[in-house]
GROMACS .gro file of C-alpha atoms in nm:
model
  497
    1MET     CA    1   1.881   5.747   4.458
    2GLY     CA    2   1.732   6.062   4.305
    3GLN     CA    3   1.496   6.067   4.010
    4ARG     CA    4   1.630   6.122   3.659
    5GLN     CA    5   1.390   6.250   3.393
    6GLY     CA    6   1.363   6.184   3.021
    7GLY     CA    7   1.686   6.115   2.838
    8GLY     CA    8   1.883   6.078   3.161
    9GLY     CA    9   1.816   5.705   3.148
   10GLY     CA   10   2.082   5.648   2.882
   11ARG     CA   11   2.081   5.555   2.519
   12GLY     CA   12   1.945   5.208   2.588
   13THR     CA   13   1.590   5.343   2.611
   14ALA     CA   14   1.627   5.574   2.311
   15SER     CA   15   1.777   5.314   2.077
   16ALA     CA   16   1.530   5.041   2.178
   17TRP     CA   17   1.234   5.278   2.142
   18ALA     CA   18   1.359   5.381   1.797
   19ALA     CA   19   1.386   5.014   1.696
   20LEU     CA   20   1.023   4.970   1.803
   21GLY     CA   21   0.917   5.261   1.583
   22GLY     CA   22   0.791   5.467   1.876
   23GLU     CA   23   0.739   5.842   1.868
   24PRO     CA   24   1.074   5.986   1.986
   25GLY     CA   25   0.920   6.251   2.208
   26LEU     CA   26   0.748   5.993   2.425
   27ILE     CA   27   1.074   5.891   2.593
   28GLU     CA   28   1.049   6.218   2.785
   29ARG     CA   29   0.761   6.052   2.971
   30VAL     CA   30   1.013   5.814   3.135
   31ALA     CA   31   1.173   5.893   3.471
   32TYR     CA   32   1.443   5.683   3.638
   33ARG     CA   33   1.527   5.631   4.001
   34GLY     CA   34   1.759   5.413   4.205
   35PRO     CA   35   2.130   5.381   4.270
   36GLY     CA   36   2.242   5.220   3.943
   37GLY     CA   37   2.528   4.973   3.914
   38LEU     CA   38   2.323   4.686   4.057
   39LEU     CA   39   2.413   4.442   3.779
   40PRO     CA   40   2.791   4.496   3.774
   41ALA     CA   41   2.977   4.371   3.471
   42ARG     CA   42   3.230   4.491   3.217
   43LEU     CA   43   2.950   4.527   2.964
   44ALA     CA   44   2.662   4.773   3.009
   45VAL     CA   45   2.414   4.523   3.150
   46GLY     CA   46   2.244   4.790   3.360
   47THR     CA   47   2.180   5.001   3.052
   48LEU     CA   48   2.029   4.702   2.872
   49ALA     CA   49   1.809   4.607   3.167
   50ARG     CA   50   1.689   4.960   3.235
   51GLY     CA   51   1.626   5.036   2.868
   52THR     CA   52   1.429   4.721   2.789
   53VAL     CA   53   1.203   4.762   3.092
   54ALA     CA   54   1.157   5.132   3.014
   55VAL     CA   55   1.039   5.074   2.657
   56CYS     CA   56   0.809   4.794   2.768
   57ALA     CA   57   0.647   5.020   3.026
   58LEU     CA   58   0.628   5.305   2.773
   59ALA     CA   59   0.463   5.081   2.512
   60ALA     CA   60   0.211   4.973   2.776
   61ALA     CA   61   0.143   5.335   2.871
   62GLU     CA   62   0.102   5.428   2.504
   63LEU     CA   63  -0.157   5.152   2.453
   64ALA     CA   64  -0.336   5.264   2.770
   65ALA     CA   65  -0.361   5.617   2.630
   66ALA     CA   66  -0.495   5.482   2.300
   67ARG     CA   67  -0.774   5.305   2.491
   68ARG     CA   68  -0.848   5.572   2.753
   69GLY     CA   69  -0.777   5.894   2.569
   70GLY     CA   70  -0.564   6.170   2.711
   71PRO     CA   71  -0.186   6.188   2.741
   72VAL     CA   72   0.045   5.890   2.770
   73PRO     CA   73   0.082   5.810   3.142
   74ALA     CA   74   0.415   5.884   3.303
   75VAL     CA   75   0.654   5.589   3.326
   76ARG     CA   76   0.879   5.517   3.625
   77VAL     CA   77   1.179   5.285   3.610
   78ASP     CA   78   1.329   5.179   3.943
   79ASP     CA   79   1.678   5.031   3.917
   80GLY     CA   80   1.620   4.814   4.223
   81ALA     CA   81   1.301   4.664   4.079
   82VAL     CA   82   1.473   4.607   3.745
   83ALA     CA   83   1.780   4.439   3.898
   84THR     CA   84   1.561   4.214   4.113
   85ALA     CA   85   1.339   4.114   3.821
   86PHE     CA   86   1.639   4.032   3.600
   87VAL     CA   87   1.742   3.762   3.848
   88SER     CA   88   1.387   3.664   3.942
   89GLU     CA   89   1.467   3.294   3.919
   90ARG     CA   90   1.734   3.334   4.190
   91HIS     CA   91   1.493   3.506   4.428
   92LEU     CA   92   1.212   3.254   4.377
   93ARG     CA   93   1.129   3.036   4.678
   94ILE     CA   94   0.862   2.767   4.685
   95ASP     CA   95   0.768   2.700   5.048
   96GLY     CA   96   1.118   2.824   5.130
   97ARG     CA   97   1.292   2.602   4.874
   98PRO     CA   98   1.520   2.772   4.619
   99VAL     CA   99   1.502   2.677   4.254
  100SER     CA  100   1.799   2.512   4.085
  101ALA     CA  101   1.889   2.702   3.768
  102PHE     CA  102   2.138   2.472   3.595
  103ALA     CA  103   2.181   2.094   3.581
  104PRO     CA  104   2.523   1.938   3.656
  105LEU     CA  105   2.604   1.890   3.286
  106SER     CA  106   2.514   2.252   3.197
  107ARG     CA  107   2.849   2.425   3.242
  108PHE     CA  108   3.186   2.521   3.096
  109TRP     CA  109   3.434   2.245   3.009
  110ARG     CA  110   3.794   2.255   2.897
  111ALA     CA  111   3.833   2.127   2.544
  112GLY     CA  112   4.159   2.031   2.378
  113ASP     CA  113   4.204   2.379   2.231
  114GLY     CA  114   3.987   2.609   2.443
  115TRP     CA  115   3.652   2.605   2.618
  116VAL     CA  116   3.305   2.477   2.541
  117ARG     CA  117   2.973   2.525   2.718
  118THR     CA  118   2.695   2.270   2.720
  119HIS     CA  119   2.328   2.298   2.809
  120ALA     CA  120   2.157   1.988   2.947
  121ASN     CA  121   1.881   2.114   3.177
  122TYR     CA  122   1.610   1.919   2.997
  123PRO     CA  123   1.633   1.538   3.012
  124HIS     CA  124   1.620   1.501   2.633
  125HIS     CA  125   1.907   1.746   2.588
  126ARG     CA  126   2.114   1.559   2.847
  127ALA     CA  127   2.047   1.229   2.670
  128ARG     CA  128   2.147   1.373   2.333
  129LEU     CA  129   2.467   1.523   2.472
  130LEU     CA  130   2.579   1.191   2.619
  131ARG     CA  131   2.483   1.002   2.307
  132ALA     CA  132   2.680   1.245   2.088
  133LEU     CA  133   2.987   1.190   2.306
  134GLY     CA  134   2.950   0.814   2.300
  135LEU     CA  135   2.882   0.797   2.673
  136PRO     CA  136   2.622   0.584   2.855
  137ASP     CA  137   2.302   0.740   2.990
  138GLY     CA  138   2.431   0.725   3.346
  139ALA     CA  139   2.754   0.912   3.276
  140GLY     CA  140   2.830   1.214   3.492
  141ALA     CA  141   3.063   1.511   3.499
  142PRO     CA  142   3.392   1.315   3.534
  143GLU     CA  143   3.321   1.107   3.225
  144VAL     CA  144   3.211   1.410   3.023
  145GLU     CA  145   3.514   1.609   3.134
  146ALA     CA  146   3.752   1.334   3.029
  147GLU     CA  147   3.583   1.292   2.691
  148LEU     CA  148   3.581   1.664   2.606
  149ALA     CA  149   3.940   1.726   2.714
  150GLY     CA  150   4.074   1.543   2.411
  151ARG     CA  151   3.853   1.708   2.148
  152ALA     CA  152   3.860   2.043   1.967
  153ALA     CA  153   3.593   2.287   2.085
  154GLU     CA  154   3.437   2.346   1.742
  155GLU     CA  155   3.434   1.972   1.669
  156ILE     CA  156   3.243   1.920   1.995
  157GLU     CA  157   3.002   2.197   1.894
  158GLU     CA  158   2.920   2.038   1.558
  159THR     CA  159   2.905   1.680   1.686
  160VAL     CA  160   2.664   1.762   1.967
  161TYR     CA  161   2.442   1.983   1.752
  162ALA     CA  162   2.423   1.710   1.487
  163ALA     CA  163   2.281   1.480   1.756
  164GLY     CA  164   2.020   1.737   1.859
  165GLY     CA  165   2.208   1.845   2.172
  166LEU     CA  166   2.347   2.180   2.276
  167ALA     CA  167   2.714   2.275   2.298
  168VAL     CA  168   2.893   2.591   2.187
  169ALA     CA  169   3.263   2.669   2.154
  170ALA     CA  170   3.376   2.979   2.342
  171ARG     CA  171   3.473   3.256   2.100
  172THR     CA  172   3.613   3.605   2.137
  173PRO     CA  173   3.413   3.897   1.997
  174GLY     CA  174   3.650   3.911   1.701
  175GLN     CA  175   3.609   3.543   1.625
  176TRP     CA  176   3.231   3.578   1.640
  177ALA     CA  177   3.242   3.880   1.408
  178ARG     CA  178   3.428   3.667   1.153
  179HIS     CA  179   3.191   3.373   1.190
  180PRO     CA  180   2.915   3.356   0.924
  181GLN     CA  181   2.644   3.360   1.190
  182GLY     CA  182   2.804   3.656   1.364
  183ALA     CA  183   2.809   3.842   1.032
  184ALA     CA  184   2.443   3.755   0.969
  185VAL     CA  185   2.344   3.885   1.311
  186ALA     CA  186   2.546   4.205   1.269
  187ALA     CA  187   2.367   4.280   0.942
  188ARG     CA  188   2.025   4.287   1.109
  189PRO     CA  189   1.866   4.545   1.341
  190LEU     CA  190   1.794   4.488   1.709
  191LEU     CA  191   1.441   4.380   1.617
  192THR     CA  192   1.196   4.407   1.332
  193LEU     CA  193   0.836   4.517   1.371
  194GLY     CA  194   0.595   4.589   1.090
  195PRO     CA  195   0.282   4.488   0.900
  196LEU     CA  196   0.263   4.144   0.742
  197ASP     CA  197   0.057   4.267   0.448
  198ALA     CA  198  -0.096   4.580   0.307
  199GLY     CA  199  -0.361   4.650   0.563
  200GLY     CA  200  -0.697   4.543   0.693
  201PRO     CA  201  -0.961   4.676   0.931
  202LEU     CA  202  -0.846   4.887   1.224
  203ARG     CA  203  -0.823   4.714   1.559
  204VAL     CA  204  -1.103   4.848   1.777
  205LEU     CA  205  -1.045   4.810   2.150
  206PRO     CA  206  -1.309   4.896   2.408
  207PRO     CA  207  -1.224   5.183   2.643
  208LEU     CA  208  -1.045   5.097   2.965
  209VAL     CA  209  -1.225   5.161   3.289
  210GLY     CA  210  -1.136   5.112   3.652
  211HIS     CA  211  -0.811   5.076   3.839
  212PRO     CA  212  -0.547   4.942   3.805
  213VAL     CA  213  -0.501   5.023   3.438
  214ARG     CA  214  -0.448   4.704   3.236
  215PRO     CA  215  -0.394   4.813   2.875
  216ALA     CA  216  -0.401   4.455   2.737
  217ALA     CA  217  -0.735   4.374   2.903
  218GLY     CA  218  -0.964   4.173   2.679
  219LEU     CA  219  -0.685   4.053   2.450
  220ARG     CA  220  -0.613   3.682   2.402
  221VAL     CA  221  -0.254   3.558   2.371
  222LEU     CA  222  -0.141   3.211   2.263
  223ASP     CA  223   0.197   3.149   2.429
  224LEU     CA  224   0.414   2.892   2.249
  225THR     CA  225   0.739   2.973   2.428
  226ARG     CA  226   0.975   2.805   2.672
  227VAL     CA  227   1.243   2.882   2.933
  228ILE     CA  228   1.288   3.256   3.009
  229ALA     CA  229   1.269   3.515   2.729
  230GLY     CA  230   0.933   3.423   2.577
  231PRO     CA  231   0.770   3.341   2.911
  232VAL     CA  232   0.891   3.675   3.054
  233ALA     CA  233   0.721   3.852   2.763
  234THR     CA  234   0.393   3.670   2.806
  235ARG     CA  235   0.412   3.703   3.185
  236THR     CA  236   0.428   4.079   3.125
  237LEU     CA  237   0.130   4.072   2.889
  238ALA     CA  238  -0.062   3.880   3.156
  239LEU     CA  239   0.030   4.147   3.412
  240LEU     CA  240  -0.121   4.404   3.176
  241GLY     CA  241  -0.451   4.218   3.155
  242ALA     CA  242  -0.421   3.977   2.863
  243ASP     CA  243  -0.572   3.629   2.881
  244VAL     CA  244  -0.251   3.429   2.822
  245LEU     CA  245  -0.280   3.058   2.748
  246ARG     CA  246   0.051   2.875   2.739
  247ILE     CA  247   0.068   2.566   2.517
  248ASP     CA  248   0.328   2.292   2.557
  249ALA     CA  249   0.365   1.960   2.381
  250PRO     CA  250   0.267   1.673   2.613
  251GLN     CA  251   0.588   1.487   2.525
  252LEU     CA  252   0.805   1.788   2.624
  253PRO     CA  253   0.656   1.921   2.950
  254GLU     CA  254   0.799   2.236   3.101
  255SER     CA  255   0.976   2.234   3.436
  256GLN     CA  256   0.733   2.318   3.713
  257ASP     CA  257   1.000   2.523   3.891
  258ALA     CA  258   1.055   2.732   3.577
  259HIS     CA  259   0.681   2.783   3.541
  260HIS     CA  260   0.659   2.903   3.899
  261ASP     CA  261   0.886   3.193   3.800
  262THR     CA  262   0.729   3.289   3.467
  263GLY     CA  263   0.374   3.153   3.490
  264PHE     CA  264   0.219   3.439   3.687
  265GLY     CA  265  -0.114   3.553   3.548
  266LYS     CA  266  -0.125   3.275   3.286
  267ARG     CA  267  -0.297   2.945   3.234
  268SER     CA  268  -0.114   2.639   3.102
  269THR     CA  269  -0.233   2.356   2.881
  270ALA     CA  270  -0.088   2.075   2.669
  271LEU     CA  271  -0.172   2.014   2.303
  272ASP     CA  272  -0.023   1.764   2.062
  273LEU     CA  273  -0.018   1.964   1.740
  274GLY     CA  274   0.082   1.650   1.552
  275SER     CA  275  -0.258   1.494   1.622
  276ALA     CA  276  -0.583   1.577   1.446
  277ALA     CA  277  -0.757   1.652   1.776
  278GLY     CA  278  -0.476   1.877   1.896
  279ARG     CA  279  -0.469   2.071   1.569
  280ALA     CA  280  -0.846   2.115   1.573
  281THR     CA  281  -0.835   2.253   1.928
  282PHE     CA  282  -0.552   2.487   1.835
  283GLU     CA  283  -0.749   2.620   1.537
  284GLU     CA  284  -1.046   2.691   1.764
  285LEU     CA  285  -0.818   2.889   1.995
  286LEU     CA  286  -0.654   3.071   1.703
  287ALA     CA  287  -0.991   3.178   1.566
  288ARG     CA  288  -1.038   3.403   1.871
  289ALA     CA  289  -0.675   3.495   1.942
  290ASP     CA  290  -0.530   3.844   1.910
  291VAL     CA  291  -0.162   3.756   1.956
  292VAL     CA  292   0.054   3.448   1.898
  293VAL     CA  293   0.401   3.443   2.054
  294THR     CA  294   0.645   3.169   1.951
  295GLY     CA  295   0.984   3.090   2.099
  296TYR     CA  296   1.097   2.786   1.905
  297ARG     CA  297   1.378   2.786   1.650
  298PRO     CA  298   1.276   2.930   1.311
  299GLY     CA  299   1.092   2.675   1.099
  300ALA     CA  300   1.029   2.432   1.384
  301LEU     CA  301   0.655   2.508   1.391
  302ASP     CA  302   0.605   2.557   1.017
  303ARG     CA  303   0.506   2.192   0.964
  304PHE     CA  304   0.202   2.258   1.182
  305GLY     CA  305   0.094   2.553   0.968
  306LEU     CA  306   0.225   2.803   1.221
  307ALA     CA  307   0.445   3.015   0.997
  308PRO     CA  308   0.353   3.383   1.055
  309GLU     CA  309   0.200   3.434   0.711
  310GLU     CA  310  -0.015   3.122   0.746
  311LEU     CA  311  -0.133   3.223   1.092
  312ALA     CA  312  -0.226   3.572   0.972
  313ALA     CA  313  -0.409   3.429   0.670
  314ARG     CA  314  -0.628   3.216   0.898
  315ARG     CA  315  -0.674   3.489   1.162
  316PRO     CA  316  -0.685   3.835   1.000
  317GLY     CA  317  -0.551   4.114   1.217
  318LEU     CA  318  -0.330   3.883   1.423
  319VAL     CA  319  -0.009   4.001   1.590
  320VAL     CA  320   0.265   3.740   1.558
  321ALA     CA  321   0.578   3.778   1.770
  322ARG     CA  322   0.863   3.538   1.698
  323LEU     CA  323   1.168   3.483   1.917
  324SER     CA  324   1.474   3.269   1.848
  325ALA     CA  325   1.824   3.221   1.983
  326TRP     CA  326   2.039   3.298   1.676
  327GLY     CA  327   1.811   3.490   1.439
  328ASP     CA  328   1.609   3.405   1.131
  329ASP     CA  329   1.898   3.366   0.888
  330GLY     CA  330   2.260   3.258   0.868
  331PRO     CA  331   2.395   2.903   0.905
  332TRP     CA  332   2.277   2.880   1.266
  333GLY     CA  333   1.931   3.024   1.202
  334ALA     CA  334   1.759   2.690   1.260
  335ARG     CA  335   1.967   2.590   1.564
  336ARG     CA  336   1.848   2.563   1.920
  337GLY     CA  337   2.005   2.789   2.177
  338PHE     CA  338   1.981   2.944   2.522
  339ASP     CA  339   2.106   3.263   2.686
  340SER     CA  340   2.412   3.092   2.836
  341LEU     CA  341   2.516   2.954   2.497
  342VAL     CA  342   2.464   3.282   2.314
  343GLN     CA  343   2.685   3.456   2.570
  344VAL     CA  344   2.960   3.204   2.495
  345ALA     CA  345   2.938   3.211   2.114
  346THR     CA  346   2.918   3.590   2.078
  347GLY     CA  347   3.222   3.666   2.295
  348ILE     CA  348   3.040   3.792   2.602
  349ALA     CA  349   3.192   3.511   2.810
  350ALA     CA  350   3.539   3.617   2.688
  351VAL     CA  351   3.474   3.981   2.776
  352GLU     CA  352   3.358   3.879   3.123
  353ALA     CA  353   3.643   3.628   3.174
  354GLY     CA  354   3.821   3.595   3.507
  355PRO     CA  355   4.186   3.688   3.566
  356ASP     CA  356   4.296   3.334   3.481
  357GLY     CA  357   4.112   3.341   3.147
  358THR     CA  358   3.825   3.118   3.255
  359PRO     CA  359   3.516   3.230   3.060
  360GLY     CA  360   3.272   3.438   3.260
  361ALA     CA  361   2.904   3.524   3.247
  362LEU     CA  362   2.680   3.825   3.285
  363PRO     CA  363   2.541   3.887   3.636
  364ALA     CA  364   2.197   3.787   3.509
  365GLN     CA  365   2.055   3.597   3.215
  366ALA     CA  366   2.018   3.943   3.072
  367LEU     CA  367   1.980   3.840   2.709
  368ASP     CA  368   1.676   3.634   2.807
  369HIS     CA  369   1.515   3.888   3.037
  370GLY     CA  370   1.599   4.189   2.821
  371THR     CA  371   1.472   4.023   2.503
  372GLY     CA  372   1.159   3.921   2.691
  373TYR     CA  373   1.073   4.283   2.777
  374LEU     CA  374   1.155   4.391   2.420
  375LEU     CA  375   0.925   4.116   2.290
  376ALA     CA  376   0.638   4.233   2.512
  377ALA     CA  377   0.704   4.592   2.404
  378ALA     CA  378   0.688   4.490   2.038
  379VAL     CA  379   0.350   4.323   2.089
  380LEU     CA  380   0.213   4.628   2.272
  381ARG     CA  381   0.343   4.866   2.004
  382ALA     CA  382   0.192   4.646   1.731
  383LEU     CA  383  -0.147   4.660   1.903
  384THR     CA  384  -0.128   5.039   1.924
  385GLU     CA  385  -0.030   5.065   1.556
  386GLN     CA  386  -0.320   4.840   1.461
  387THR     CA  387  -0.563   5.094   1.610
  388ARG     CA  388  -0.421   5.343   1.352
  389THR     CA  389  -0.342   5.132   1.045
  390GLY     CA  390  -0.502   4.790   1.089
  391GLY     CA  391  -0.371   4.467   0.940
  392PRO     CA  392  -0.161   4.185   1.083
  393PHE     CA  393   0.179   4.260   1.236
  394LEU     CA  394   0.498   4.059   1.277
  395ALA     CA  395   0.775   4.116   1.532
  396THR     CA  396   1.101   3.919   1.519
  397LEU     CA  397   1.368   3.917   1.789
  398SER     CA  398   1.662   3.699   1.886
  399LEU     CA  399   1.897   3.660   2.179
  400ALA     CA  400   2.193   3.699   1.943
  401ARG     CA  401   2.068   4.036   1.818
  402THR     CA  402   2.024   4.152   2.177
  403ALA     CA  403   2.380   4.036   2.248
  404HIS     CA  404   2.508   4.238   1.953
  405TRP     CA  405   2.320   4.545   2.079
  406LEU     CA  406   2.474   4.503   2.424
  407MET     CA  407   2.829   4.462   2.297
  408HIS     CA  408   2.838   4.711   2.011
  409ASP     CA  409   2.576   4.978   2.080
  410LEU     CA  410   2.545   5.001   2.458
  411SER     CA  411   2.890   4.919   2.594
  412GLU     CA  412   3.112   5.183   2.440
  413GLY     CA  413   3.058   5.383   2.759
  414ASP     CA  414   2.740   5.371   2.962
  415GLY     CA  415   2.583   5.715   2.949
  416ASP     CA  416   2.325   5.655   3.221
  417GLY     CA  417   2.533   5.721   3.528
  418GLY     CA  418   2.507   5.357   3.633
  419GLY     CA  419   2.873   5.289   3.575
  420ASP     CA  420   2.828   4.957   3.397
  421GLY     CA  421   3.117   4.949   3.153
  422GLU     CA  422   3.187   5.322   3.165
  423GLY     CA  423   3.533   5.438   3.073
  424GLN     CA  424   3.666   5.103   2.960
  425GLY     CA  425   3.880   5.061   2.653
  426LYS     CA  426   3.902   4.770   2.417
  427GLY     CA  427   4.208   4.563   2.373
  428GLU     CA  428   4.311   4.329   2.097
  429ASP     CA  429   4.032   4.130   1.929
  430GLY     CA  430   3.760   4.328   2.102
  431LEU     CA  431   3.836   4.211   2.456
  432ARG     CA  432   3.786   4.474   2.720
  433ASN     CA  433   4.063   4.589   2.945
  434GLY     CA  434   4.124   4.866   3.193
  435PRO     CA  435   3.969   4.934   3.531
  436GLY     CA  436   3.617   4.804   3.471
  437ARG     CA  437   3.434   4.599   3.730
  438PRO     CA  438   3.503   4.226   3.724
  439PRO     CA  439   3.213   3.993   3.657
  440ALA     CA  440   2.999   3.950   3.965
  441GLY     CA  441   2.659   3.838   4.079
  442ALA     CA  442   2.363   4.059   4.156
  443ALA     CA  443   2.422   4.316   4.424
  444GLU     CA  444   2.369   4.200   4.781
  445PRO     CA  445   2.134   4.362   5.034
  446GLY     CA  446   2.275   4.693   5.144
  447ASP     CA  447   2.493   4.744   4.834
  448ARG     CA  448   2.449   5.106   4.719
  449GLY     CA  449   2.137   5.135   4.937
  450TYR     CA  450   1.964   4.848   4.756
  451ASP     CA  451   1.774   4.567   4.926
  452PRO     CA  452   1.606   4.310   4.699
  453ALA     CA  453   1.346   4.248   4.972
  454ASP     CA  454   1.191   4.583   4.878
  455HIS     CA  455   1.097   4.430   4.542
  456LEU     CA  456   0.982   4.085   4.655
  457ARG     CA  457   0.644   3.957   4.766
  458GLU     CA  458   0.499   3.636   4.906
  459THR     CA  459   0.196   3.488   4.732
  460VAL     CA  460   0.005   3.170   4.812
  461GLY     CA  461  -0.053   2.961   4.501
  462PRO     CA  462  -0.199   2.620   4.419
  463LEU     CA  463   0.136   2.451   4.488
  464GLY     CA  464   0.254   2.643   4.793
  465ARG     CA  465   0.378   2.975   4.920
  466LEU     CA  466   0.587   3.161   4.666
  467ARG     CA  467   0.840   3.434   4.729
  468HIS     CA  468   0.883   3.610   4.397
  469ALA     CA  469   1.005   3.929   4.234
  470LEU     CA  470   0.753   4.202   4.164
  471PRO     CA  471   0.712   4.324   3.807
  472PRO     CA  472   0.942   4.616   3.715
  473VAL     CA  473   0.704   4.752   3.447
  474CYS     CA  474   0.550   5.064   3.601
  475PHE     CA  475   0.347   5.361   3.476
  476ASP     CA  476   0.081   5.579   3.637
  477GLY     CA  477  -0.207   5.349   3.730
  478ALA     CA  478  -0.024   5.024   3.643
  479PRO     CA  479  -0.092   4.705   3.839
  480ASP     CA  480   0.172   4.630   4.102
  481THR     CA  481   0.147   4.251   4.065
  482TRP     CA  482  -0.031   3.978   3.873
  483ALA     CA  483  -0.396   3.889   3.913
  484THR     CA  484  -0.324   3.519   3.973
  485PRO     CA  485  -0.029   3.305   4.086
  486PRO     CA  486   0.113   3.031   3.861
  487GLY     CA  487  -0.060   2.696   3.868
  488ARG     CA  488   0.042   2.347   3.770
  489VAL     CA  489   0.195   2.302   3.424
  490ALA     CA  490  -0.057   2.176   3.164
  491ALA     CA  491  -0.340   2.162   3.419
  492ASP     CA  492  -0.581   2.401   3.244
  493ALA     CA  493  -0.837   2.331   2.977
  494PRO     CA  494  -0.750   2.459   2.627
  495VAL     CA  495  -1.023   2.722   2.621
  496TRP     CA  496  -1.036   3.099   2.650
  497ARG     CA  497  -1.169   3.257   2.965
   0.00000   0.00000   0.00000
């Protein structure tokens, strides 16, 4: 459990920091500690988790230095804290009650020629899935199983998506590489971050004072995201001092259990952007916002005037961060998606398959969590760059790009000493073979000297006593937890503090 300095944290940190446009020498400010190997899988999940948290903490430290003067504070990445945070939803307890992650119809199913995975956690997605399959609203798993068994996986995929539901055929890495969307994803970098136009006034941020150091203090963030990746990013910005206001449509309320995990430090409101009153309120909020983070499929918000260029035109100097499942282009660019579905489509589920060939899964929703920390890092880096160059900035990320990074850049041998994927060869069609670890859940207490309880805390909130994971983002002077617990979804007024 010794400390490892600088580049000893593996190429995950270096490649992510390069994608963010950070000064290469700053990664020497990062030190790593912990036993490693706490997210065991055939792919280098530990490298992804450690690297994404490291660059987020480093971007926060860099912004702190820009506001305080002096050197960039030292960053510390603890593998135990990272592993715990990457399965935060599993550790969450509300008055002792665990949170259910997946609904009964969100699972793998045998199709006539392979496997398919569906996602039906939200009631409207469940209804669309059943309608696409010609089943009544009250149908359950036996009826769905019987219906899918006689259909081809890709036919199920297209039929369900056409009805607005979510289903993805399981593919191998080679099949995904040959798919037009796989090719589109492979042609793009891990993320993009840059100015939206040719400049503008420099961002002037008041100096930071006091302790703990919250480098995003005084900044206002509009959070138009759902589920895990986007909310993890904005939860991190709230930790760092930003006033984060989450906005949901009243007709599509978020799960309260999900908000208990990712709503720390934020406020939550509901606005109908399709109404004149809702749009007017949003424009009032935008007029004083510094950052807008969106997590809906590309184009979904454009009809409300929320395309990045339009937002920046109405609010000069804005940082816009946009997250999607499949990326901005390709035939699936406008499709909905979730971490579990991206794992299946891109071949991750095939790589992590069990001995009998049943598709597997990563030990955490690592595409969601990892992309969330990258998204927060991109916002923080954009804010720092604005103090030097000015102008609006745009960051774009996707779960599919993060999946490509995991499979093709990080998993050819994990150079961080964590052992995730190290020394494994590739067999036919990109499937891994050899002596690598089988897919497994997060490490249990006592494994490799790790106890999740060291990275958990109990907090009393408006809706009960919460046991939750502590934030893994750590640098000298950083806050060790959020200023406020999560409240009730959509219970706050749509105003800035």
